Tab-separated table of C-alpha atoms and ligand atoms in Angstrom:
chain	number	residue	atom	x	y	z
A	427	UNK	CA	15.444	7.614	17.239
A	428	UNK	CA	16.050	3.853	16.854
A	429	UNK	CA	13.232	1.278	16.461
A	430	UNK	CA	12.018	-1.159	18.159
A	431	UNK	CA	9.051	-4.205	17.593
A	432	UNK	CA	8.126	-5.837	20.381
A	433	UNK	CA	5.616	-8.773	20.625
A	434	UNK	CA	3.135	-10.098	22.609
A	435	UNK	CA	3.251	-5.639	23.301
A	436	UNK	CA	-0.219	-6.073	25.020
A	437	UNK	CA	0.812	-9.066	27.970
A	438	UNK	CA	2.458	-8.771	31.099
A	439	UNK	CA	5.794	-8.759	29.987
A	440	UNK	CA	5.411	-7.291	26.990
A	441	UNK	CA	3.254	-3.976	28.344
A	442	UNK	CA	6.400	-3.669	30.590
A	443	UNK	CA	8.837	-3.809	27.947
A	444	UNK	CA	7.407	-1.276	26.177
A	445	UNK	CA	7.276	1.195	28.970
A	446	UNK	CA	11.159	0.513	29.292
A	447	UNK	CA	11.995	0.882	25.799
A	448	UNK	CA	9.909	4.277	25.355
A	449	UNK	CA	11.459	5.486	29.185
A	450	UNK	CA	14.834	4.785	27.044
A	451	UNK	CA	13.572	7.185	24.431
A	452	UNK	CA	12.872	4.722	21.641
A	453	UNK	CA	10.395	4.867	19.002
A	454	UNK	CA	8.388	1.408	20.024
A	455	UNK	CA	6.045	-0.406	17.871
A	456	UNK	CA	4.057	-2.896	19.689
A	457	UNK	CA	2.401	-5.895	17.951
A	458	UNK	CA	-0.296	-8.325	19.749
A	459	UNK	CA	-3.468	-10.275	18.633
A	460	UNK	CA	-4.922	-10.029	22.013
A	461	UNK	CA	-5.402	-13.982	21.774
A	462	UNK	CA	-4.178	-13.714	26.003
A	463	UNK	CA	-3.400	-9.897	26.249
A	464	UNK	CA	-5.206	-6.954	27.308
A	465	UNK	CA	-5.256	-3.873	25.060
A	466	UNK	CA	-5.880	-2.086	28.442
A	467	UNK	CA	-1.787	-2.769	29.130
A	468	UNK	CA	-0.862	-0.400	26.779
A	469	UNK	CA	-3.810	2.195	26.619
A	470	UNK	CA	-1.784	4.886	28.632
A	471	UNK	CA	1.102	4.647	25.645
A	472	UNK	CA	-1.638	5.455	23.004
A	473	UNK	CA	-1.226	9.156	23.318
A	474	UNK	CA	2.827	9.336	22.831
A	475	UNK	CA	4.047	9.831	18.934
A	476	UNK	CA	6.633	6.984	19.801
A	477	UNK	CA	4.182	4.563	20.102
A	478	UNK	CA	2.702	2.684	17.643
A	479	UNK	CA	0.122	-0.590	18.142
A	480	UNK	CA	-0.694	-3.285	15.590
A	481	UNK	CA	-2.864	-5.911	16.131
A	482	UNK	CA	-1.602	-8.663	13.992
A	483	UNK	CA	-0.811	-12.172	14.459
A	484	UNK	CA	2.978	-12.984	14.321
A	485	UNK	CA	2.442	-16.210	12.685
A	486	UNK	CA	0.870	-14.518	9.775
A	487	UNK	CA	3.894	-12.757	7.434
A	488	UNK	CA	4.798	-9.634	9.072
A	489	UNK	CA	5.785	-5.909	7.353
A	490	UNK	CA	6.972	-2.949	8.836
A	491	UNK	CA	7.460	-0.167	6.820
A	492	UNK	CA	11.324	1.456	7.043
A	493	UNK	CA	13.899	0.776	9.437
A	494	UNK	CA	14.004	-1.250	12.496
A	495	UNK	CA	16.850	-1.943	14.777
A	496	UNK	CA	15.538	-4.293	17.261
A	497	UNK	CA	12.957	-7.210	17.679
A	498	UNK	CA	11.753	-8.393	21.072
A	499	UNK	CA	9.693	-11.258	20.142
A	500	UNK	CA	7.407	-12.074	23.327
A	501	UNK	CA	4.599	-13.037	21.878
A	502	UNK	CA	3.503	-16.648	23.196
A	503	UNK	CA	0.173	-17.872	25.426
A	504	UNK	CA	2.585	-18.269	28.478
A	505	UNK	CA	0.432	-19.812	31.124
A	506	UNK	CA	-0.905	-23.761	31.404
A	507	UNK	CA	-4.175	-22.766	31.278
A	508	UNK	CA	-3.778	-20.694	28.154
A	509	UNK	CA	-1.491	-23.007	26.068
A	510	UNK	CA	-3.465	-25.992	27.087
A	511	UNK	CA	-6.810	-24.485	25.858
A	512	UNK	CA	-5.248	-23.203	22.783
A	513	UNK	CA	-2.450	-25.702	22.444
A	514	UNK	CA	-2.122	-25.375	18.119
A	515	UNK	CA	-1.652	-21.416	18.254
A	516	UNK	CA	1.261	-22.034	21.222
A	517	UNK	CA	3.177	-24.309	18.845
A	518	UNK	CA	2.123	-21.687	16.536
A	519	UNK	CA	3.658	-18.685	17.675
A	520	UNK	CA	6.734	-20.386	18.722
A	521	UNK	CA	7.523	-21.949	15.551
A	522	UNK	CA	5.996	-20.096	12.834
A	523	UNK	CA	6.142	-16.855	14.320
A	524	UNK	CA	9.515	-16.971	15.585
A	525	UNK	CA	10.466	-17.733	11.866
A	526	UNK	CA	8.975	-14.781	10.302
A	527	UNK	CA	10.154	-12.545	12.729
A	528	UNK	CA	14.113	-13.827	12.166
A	529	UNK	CA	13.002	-13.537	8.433
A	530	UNK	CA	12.344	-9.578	9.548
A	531	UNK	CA	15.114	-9.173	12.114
A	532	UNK	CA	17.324	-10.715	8.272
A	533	UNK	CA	16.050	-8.225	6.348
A	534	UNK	CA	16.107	-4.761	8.114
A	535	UNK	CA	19.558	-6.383	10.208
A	536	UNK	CA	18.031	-5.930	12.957
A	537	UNK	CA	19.356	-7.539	16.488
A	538	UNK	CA	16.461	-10.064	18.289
A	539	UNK	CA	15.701	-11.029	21.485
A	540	UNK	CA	13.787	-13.891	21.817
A	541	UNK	CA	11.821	-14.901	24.832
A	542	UNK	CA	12.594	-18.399	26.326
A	543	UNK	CA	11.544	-20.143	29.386
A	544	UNK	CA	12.987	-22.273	32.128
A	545	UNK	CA	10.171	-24.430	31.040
A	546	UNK	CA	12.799	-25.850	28.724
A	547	UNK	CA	14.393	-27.557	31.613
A	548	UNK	CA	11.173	-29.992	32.043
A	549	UNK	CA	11.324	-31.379	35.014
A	550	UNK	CA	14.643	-30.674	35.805
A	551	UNK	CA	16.996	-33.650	36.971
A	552	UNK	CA	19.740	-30.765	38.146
A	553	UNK	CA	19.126	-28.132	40.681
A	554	UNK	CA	19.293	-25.132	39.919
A	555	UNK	CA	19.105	-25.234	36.365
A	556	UNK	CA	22.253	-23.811	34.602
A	557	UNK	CA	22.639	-22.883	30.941
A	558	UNK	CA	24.529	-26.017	29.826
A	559	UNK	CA	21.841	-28.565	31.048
A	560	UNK	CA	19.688	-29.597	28.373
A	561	UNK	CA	16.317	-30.437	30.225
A	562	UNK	CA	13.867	-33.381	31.408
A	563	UNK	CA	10.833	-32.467	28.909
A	564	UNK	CA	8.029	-34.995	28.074
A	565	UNK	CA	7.421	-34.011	24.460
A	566	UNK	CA	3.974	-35.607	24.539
A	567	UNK	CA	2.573	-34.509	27.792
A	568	UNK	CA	0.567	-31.964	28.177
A	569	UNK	CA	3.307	-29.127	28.457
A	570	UNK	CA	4.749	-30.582	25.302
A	571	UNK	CA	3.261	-28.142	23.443
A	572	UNK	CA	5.047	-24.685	24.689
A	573	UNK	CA	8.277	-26.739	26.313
A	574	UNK	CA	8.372	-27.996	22.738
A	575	UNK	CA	7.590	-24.973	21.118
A	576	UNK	CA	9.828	-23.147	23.320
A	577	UNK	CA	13.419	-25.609	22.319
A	578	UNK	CA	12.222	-25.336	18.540
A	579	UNK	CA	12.270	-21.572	18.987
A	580	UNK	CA	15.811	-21.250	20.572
A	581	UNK	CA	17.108	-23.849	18.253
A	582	UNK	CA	15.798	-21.899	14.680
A	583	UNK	CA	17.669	-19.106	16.693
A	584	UNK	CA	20.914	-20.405	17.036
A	585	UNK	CA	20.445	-21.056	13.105
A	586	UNK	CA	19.523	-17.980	11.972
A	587	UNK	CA	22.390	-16.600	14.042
A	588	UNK	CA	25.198	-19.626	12.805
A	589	UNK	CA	23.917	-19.336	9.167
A	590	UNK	CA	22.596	-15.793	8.098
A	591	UNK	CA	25.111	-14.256	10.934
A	592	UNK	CA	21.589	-12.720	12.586
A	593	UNK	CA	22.317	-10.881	15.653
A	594	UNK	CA	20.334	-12.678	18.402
A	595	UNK	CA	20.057	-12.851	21.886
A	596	UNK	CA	18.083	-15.798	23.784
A	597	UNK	CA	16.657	-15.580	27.723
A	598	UNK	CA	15.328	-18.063	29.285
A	599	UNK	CA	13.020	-16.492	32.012
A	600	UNK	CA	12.177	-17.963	35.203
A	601	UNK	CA	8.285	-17.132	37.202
A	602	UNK	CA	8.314	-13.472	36.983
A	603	UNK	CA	5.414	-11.597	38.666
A	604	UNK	CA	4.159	-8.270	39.467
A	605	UNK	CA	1.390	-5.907	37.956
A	606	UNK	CA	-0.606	-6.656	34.858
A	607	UNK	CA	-0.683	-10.369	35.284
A	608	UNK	CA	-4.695	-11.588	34.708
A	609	UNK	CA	-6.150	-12.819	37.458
A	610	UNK	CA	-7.598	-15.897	36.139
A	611	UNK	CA	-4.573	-16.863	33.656
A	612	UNK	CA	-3.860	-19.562	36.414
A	613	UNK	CA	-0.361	-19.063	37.716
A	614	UNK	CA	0.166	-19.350	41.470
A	615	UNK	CA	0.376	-15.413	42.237
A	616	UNK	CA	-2.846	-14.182	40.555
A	617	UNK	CA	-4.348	-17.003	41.869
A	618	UNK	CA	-3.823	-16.849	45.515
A	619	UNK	CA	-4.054	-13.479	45.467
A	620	UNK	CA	-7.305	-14.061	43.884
A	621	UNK	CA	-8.384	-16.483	46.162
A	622	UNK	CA	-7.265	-14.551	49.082
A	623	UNK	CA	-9.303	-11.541	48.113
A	624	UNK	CA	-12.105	-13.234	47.554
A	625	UNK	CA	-11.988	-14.832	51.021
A	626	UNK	CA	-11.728	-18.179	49.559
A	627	UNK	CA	-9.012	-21.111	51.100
A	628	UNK	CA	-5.773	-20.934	48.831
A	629	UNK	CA	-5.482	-24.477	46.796
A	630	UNK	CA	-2.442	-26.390	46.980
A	631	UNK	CA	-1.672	-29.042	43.870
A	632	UNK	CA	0.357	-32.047	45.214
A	633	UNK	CA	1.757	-31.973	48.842
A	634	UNK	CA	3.275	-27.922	48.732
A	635	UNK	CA	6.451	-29.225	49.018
A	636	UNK	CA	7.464	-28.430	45.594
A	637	UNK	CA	9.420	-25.448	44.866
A	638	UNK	CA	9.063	-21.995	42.784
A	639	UNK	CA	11.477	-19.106	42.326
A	640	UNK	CA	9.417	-15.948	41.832
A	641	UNK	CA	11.166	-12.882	39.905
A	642	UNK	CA	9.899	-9.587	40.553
A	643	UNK	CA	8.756	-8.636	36.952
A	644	UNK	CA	10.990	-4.904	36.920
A	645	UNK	CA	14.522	-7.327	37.623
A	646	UNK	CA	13.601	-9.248	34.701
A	647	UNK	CA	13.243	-6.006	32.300
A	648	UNK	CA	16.445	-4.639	33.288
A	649	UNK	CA	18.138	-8.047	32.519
A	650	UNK	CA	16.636	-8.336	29.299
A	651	UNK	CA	17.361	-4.971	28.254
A	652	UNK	CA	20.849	-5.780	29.613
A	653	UNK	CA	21.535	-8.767	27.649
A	654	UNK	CA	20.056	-7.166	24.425
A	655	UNK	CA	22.597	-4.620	24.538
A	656	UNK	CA	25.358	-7.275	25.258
A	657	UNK	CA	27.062	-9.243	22.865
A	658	UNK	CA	26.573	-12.787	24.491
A	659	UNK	CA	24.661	-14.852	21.807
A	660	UNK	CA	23.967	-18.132	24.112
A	661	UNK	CA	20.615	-18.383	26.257
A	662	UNK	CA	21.030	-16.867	29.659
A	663	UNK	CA	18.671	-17.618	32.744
A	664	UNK	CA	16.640	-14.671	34.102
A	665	UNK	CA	14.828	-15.215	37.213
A	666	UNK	CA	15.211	-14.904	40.927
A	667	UNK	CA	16.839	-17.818	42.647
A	668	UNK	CA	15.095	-17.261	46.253
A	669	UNK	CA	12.989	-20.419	46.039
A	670	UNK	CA	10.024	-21.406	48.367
A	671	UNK	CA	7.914	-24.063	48.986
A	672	UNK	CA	4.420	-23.809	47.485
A	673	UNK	CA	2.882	-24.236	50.638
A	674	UNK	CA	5.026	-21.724	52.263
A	675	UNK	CA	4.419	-19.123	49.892
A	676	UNK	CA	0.607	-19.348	50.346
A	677	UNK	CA	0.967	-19.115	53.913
A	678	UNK	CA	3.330	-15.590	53.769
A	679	UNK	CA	0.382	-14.613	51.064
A	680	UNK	CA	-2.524	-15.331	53.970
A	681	UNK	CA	0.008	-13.257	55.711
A	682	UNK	CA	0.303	-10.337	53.801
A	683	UNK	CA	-3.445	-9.520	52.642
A	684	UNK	CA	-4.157	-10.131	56.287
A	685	UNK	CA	-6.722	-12.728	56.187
A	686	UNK	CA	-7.425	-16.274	57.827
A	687	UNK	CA	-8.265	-18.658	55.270
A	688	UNK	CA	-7.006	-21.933	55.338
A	689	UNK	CA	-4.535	-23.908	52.514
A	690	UNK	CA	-6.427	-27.104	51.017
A	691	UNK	CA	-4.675	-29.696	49.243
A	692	UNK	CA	-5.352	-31.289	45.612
A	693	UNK	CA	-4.066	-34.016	43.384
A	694	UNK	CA	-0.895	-33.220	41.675
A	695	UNK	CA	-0.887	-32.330	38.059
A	696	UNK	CA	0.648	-34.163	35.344
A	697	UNK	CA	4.888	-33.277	34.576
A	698	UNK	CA	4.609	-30.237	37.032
A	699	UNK	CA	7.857	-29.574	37.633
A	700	UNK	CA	8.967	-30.942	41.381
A	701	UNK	CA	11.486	-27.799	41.858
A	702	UNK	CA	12.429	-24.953	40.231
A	703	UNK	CA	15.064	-22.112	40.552
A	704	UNK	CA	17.261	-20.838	38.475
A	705	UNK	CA	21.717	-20.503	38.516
A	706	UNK	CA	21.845	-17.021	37.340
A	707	UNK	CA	25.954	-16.818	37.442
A	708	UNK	CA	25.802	-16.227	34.036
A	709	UNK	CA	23.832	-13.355	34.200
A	710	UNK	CA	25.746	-12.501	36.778
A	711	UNK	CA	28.990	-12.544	34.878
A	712	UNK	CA	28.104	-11.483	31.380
A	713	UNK	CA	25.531	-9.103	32.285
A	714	UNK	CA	26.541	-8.229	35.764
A	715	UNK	CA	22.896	-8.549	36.591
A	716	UNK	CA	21.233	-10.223	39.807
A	717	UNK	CA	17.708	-9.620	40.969
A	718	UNK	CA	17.214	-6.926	43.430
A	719	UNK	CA	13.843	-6.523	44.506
A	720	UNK	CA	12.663	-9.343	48.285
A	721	UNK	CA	9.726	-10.676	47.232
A	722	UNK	CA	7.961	-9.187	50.521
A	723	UNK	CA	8.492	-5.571	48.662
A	724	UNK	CA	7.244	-7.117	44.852
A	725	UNK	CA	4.403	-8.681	46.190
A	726	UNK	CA	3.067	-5.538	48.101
A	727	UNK	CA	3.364	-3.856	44.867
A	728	UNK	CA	1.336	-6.811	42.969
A	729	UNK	CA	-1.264	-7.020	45.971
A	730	UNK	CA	-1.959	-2.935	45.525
A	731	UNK	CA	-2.563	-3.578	41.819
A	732	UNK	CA	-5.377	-6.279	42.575
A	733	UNK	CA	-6.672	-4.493	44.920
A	734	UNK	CA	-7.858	-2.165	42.175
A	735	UNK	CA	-10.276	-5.066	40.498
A	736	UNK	CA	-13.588	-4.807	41.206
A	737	UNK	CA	-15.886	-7.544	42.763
A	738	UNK	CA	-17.150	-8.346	39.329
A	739	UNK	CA	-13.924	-9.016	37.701
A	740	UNK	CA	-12.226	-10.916	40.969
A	741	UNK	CA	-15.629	-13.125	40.757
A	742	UNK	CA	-15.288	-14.180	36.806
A	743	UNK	CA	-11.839	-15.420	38.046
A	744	UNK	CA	-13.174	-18.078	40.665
A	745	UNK	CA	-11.009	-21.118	39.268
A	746	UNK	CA	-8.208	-22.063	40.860
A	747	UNK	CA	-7.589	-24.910	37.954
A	748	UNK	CA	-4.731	-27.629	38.406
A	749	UNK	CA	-1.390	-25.758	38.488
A	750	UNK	CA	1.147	-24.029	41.059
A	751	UNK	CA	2.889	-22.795	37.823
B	1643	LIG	N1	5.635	-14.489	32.728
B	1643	LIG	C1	6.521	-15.417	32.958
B	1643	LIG	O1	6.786	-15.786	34.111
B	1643	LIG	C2	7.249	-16.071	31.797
B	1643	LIG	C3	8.132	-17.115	32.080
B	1643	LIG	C4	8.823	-17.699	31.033
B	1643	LIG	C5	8.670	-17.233	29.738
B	1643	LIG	N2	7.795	-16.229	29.492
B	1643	LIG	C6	7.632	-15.815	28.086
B	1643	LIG	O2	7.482	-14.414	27.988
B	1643	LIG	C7	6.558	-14.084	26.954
B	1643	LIG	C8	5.448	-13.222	27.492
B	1643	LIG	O3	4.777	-13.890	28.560
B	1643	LIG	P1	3.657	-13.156	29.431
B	1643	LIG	O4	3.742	-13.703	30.786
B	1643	LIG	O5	3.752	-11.708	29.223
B	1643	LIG	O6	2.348	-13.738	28.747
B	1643	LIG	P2	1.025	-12.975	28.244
B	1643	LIG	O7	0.036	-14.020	27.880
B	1643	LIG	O8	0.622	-11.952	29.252
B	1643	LIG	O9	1.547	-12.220	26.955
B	1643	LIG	C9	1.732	-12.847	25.721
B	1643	LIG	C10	1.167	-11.923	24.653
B	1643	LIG	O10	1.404	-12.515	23.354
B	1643	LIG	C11	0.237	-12.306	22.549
B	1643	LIG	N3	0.224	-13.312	21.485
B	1643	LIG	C12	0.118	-14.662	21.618
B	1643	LIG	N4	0.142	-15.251	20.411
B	1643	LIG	C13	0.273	-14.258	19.486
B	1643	LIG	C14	0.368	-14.228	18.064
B	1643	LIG	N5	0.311	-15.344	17.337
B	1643	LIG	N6	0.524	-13.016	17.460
B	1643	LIG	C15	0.594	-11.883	18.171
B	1643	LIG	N7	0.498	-11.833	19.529
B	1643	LIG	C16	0.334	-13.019	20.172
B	1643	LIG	C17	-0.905	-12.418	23.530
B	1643	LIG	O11	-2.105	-11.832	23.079
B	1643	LIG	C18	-0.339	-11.714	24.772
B	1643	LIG	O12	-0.622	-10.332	24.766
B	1643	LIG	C19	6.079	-15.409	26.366
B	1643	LIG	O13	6.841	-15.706	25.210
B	1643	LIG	C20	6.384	-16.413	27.461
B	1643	LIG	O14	6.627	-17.685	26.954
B	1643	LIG	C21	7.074	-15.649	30.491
C-alpha cells in the first residue's frame, strides 16, 4: 500500500484530499495543527486502519516513521481573514514549512505536491492568468504576507527539484468551493450563503463589478491528483474559468436559497484583485483535465451542506468582513 502525508489534512481541501487518496486505496497520514481546520473534517476517517492523524505543526521539524511515497503539502491559513489575523504563522507555513517538508519528501524520495494559489498573480495586469505571467503583487500590502509566502514556496520548489533532483509538482489553484468550507472564514461563498440564511442583505465590497471564477471543490481534486501522477514539473492553474461578476453571483445566490434580501454596497478593500479567472490550457493539455461540474449543480451541493448548521453556529458567523475573496 503506498503512503501518503498530506497537510493542512483537517481544512477544506485537505479533508477532501484525503477522502480521494484513501477512495484510491492508499494508506493516508494526515497532519494539521487545527490553527484554521476542523478536526470534525476528518472524524468519519478515524475508524479506517489507513488512516492516520497527527496534529503537529509543519513548521516545526517533521518525522514519519518508514516509508513514504508522496507529500501533499496543503497546509496554509488560506483565507484574508485568517492570514491577516495570523499574518507571522502564514509566512510561516509557507516558508518554513514548505522547507522541512522538501527536506522529508529528500529523504524518503518521495514525489510532492505543493499547493499554490492564483493569488500569485496579484492583481493581475493579464486576463486570464496563464502560467508564464509572473504577477502584479504588492509585497507590502496587506496580502503580502500569503502572495509572498506563496512565490517563496514555489520558488524553494523549483530548487529542491533543479538541485537535489526532488520530484515535485506545483498547482496553482483558483476559488474552489463546495462542502466543508467555515462559514465565517470570510470568502464570498460561505459568506453569502451565510448571510442569505440568516435573512440578512448580501454585502458587496467595491461596485460588484469585479470578477471571480469559482471551482467546484471535487474538479480541483481530480486535477491535483492528475497532475501528481504526471510528470510535468512547472506550476499548472487549477480552477474553473466561468467567471462572474460579484454582484451577479449574489443575485443567482438570492436566487437559489429562495429568499428576497437585498445586495448593499461597501468600500473596496485594499489590492483586491479587480478580475480573476484562470487559462487552464495547460491543464488541459498536460493533464487533459477541464472542470466539469456548472456552478448551479456545485452550489446546490454547498447550500445542502449549510443547511445542516444550526442557528447557533450560522449566528457566531454574523461578519461579513471586507473581502469578495
Ligand atoms: N480554497 C481555495 O480556494 C484555495 C485557493 C488557492 C490556494 N489554496 C491553498 O490550498 C491549501 C488549503 O486551503 P483550504 O482552503 O483548505 O484552507 P483551510 O484553512 O481550510 O485549510 C488549511 C489547513 O492547514 C492547517 N495549517 C495551517 N498552518 C499549519 C501548520 N503550520 N501546521 C500544520 N497545519 C497547518 C490548518 O489548520 C487548516 O486545517 C492552502 O495551502 C491554500 O493556500 C486554497
Amino acid at each position: 500500500m503506498k503512503k501518503v502525508l498530506i497537510t493542512g489534512a483537517a481544512g477544506f481541501l485537505g479533508s477532501h484530499l484525503c477522502d480521494r487518496f484513501i477512495k484510491e486505496g492508499f494508506h493516508v497520514i494526515g497532519m494539521d495543527n487545527l490553527i484554521t481546520g476542523d478536526i470534525k473534517n476528518v472524524e468519519h476517517l478515524f475508524k479506517l486502519k489507513q488512516f492516520e492523524f497527527y496534529n503537529h505543526d509543519v513548521t516545526k521539524f517533521v518525522h514519519i516513521p518508514g516509508e513514504l511515497d508522496y507529500i501533499l503539502h496543503f497546509a496554509s491559513p488560506a483565507s484574508p481573514i485568517d492570514y491577516l489575523k495570523i499574518p507571522i504563522q502564514t509566512l510561516k507555513v509557507g516558508s518554513l514549512g514548505t522547507h522541512n517538508l522538501l527536506g522529508l519528501a529528500k529523504e524518503k524520495k518521495a514525489r510532492i505536491l505543493i499547493a499554490s494559489t492564483s493569488e500569485v498573480y496579484g492583481d493581475p495586469l493579464v486576463h486570464p492568468q496563464n502560467e508564464e505571467y509572473y504577477g502584479n503583487v504588492n509585497t507590502i500590502g496587506p496580502r503580502g504576507v500569503y502572495d509572498e509566502a506563496k512565490r517563496f514556496q514555489e520558488s524553494i520548489t523549483m530548487a529542491y527539484h533543479t538541485y537535489h533532483g526532488i520530484e515535485t509538482r506545483i498547482v496553482r489553484i483558483f476559488n474552489t468551493y463546495g462542502p466543508r468550507m467555515r462559514l465565517n472564514d470570510g470568502r464570498v461563498v460561505p459568506a453569502f450563503i451565510g448571510q442569505a440564511l440568516r435573512g440578512e442583505d448580501l454585502t458587496i465590497f467595491g461596485d460588484g463589478l469585479q470578477t471571480r471564477s469559482f471551482c467546484y471543490v471535487d474538479d480541483l481534486i481530480e486535477g491535483i491528483y492528475r497532475l501528481l501522477f504526471s510528470d510535468y514539473v512547472y506550476p499548472v492553474n487549477i480552477g474553473n474559468p466561468d467567471e462572474i461578476t460579484i454582484k451577479d453571483f449574489a443575485e443567482e445566490i438570492i436566487k437559489l436559497t429562495g429568499t428576497d434580501q437585498k445586495v448593499i454596497y461597501k468600500d473596496l478593500p485594499v489590492n483586491d484583485p479587480l478580475q480573476r479567472q484562470p487559462d487552464i490550457s495547460k491543464a488541459k493539455e498536460v493533464l487533459d483535465w477541464e472542470p466539469n461540474v456548472f456552478r448551479s449543480e456545485g452550489m446546490k451541493l454547498t447550500l445542502e451542506y449549510f443547511k445542516g448548521f444550526s442557528e447557533k453556529e450560522l449566528s457566531k458567523s454574523d461578519h461579513r468582513d471586507f473581502l469578495n475573496n
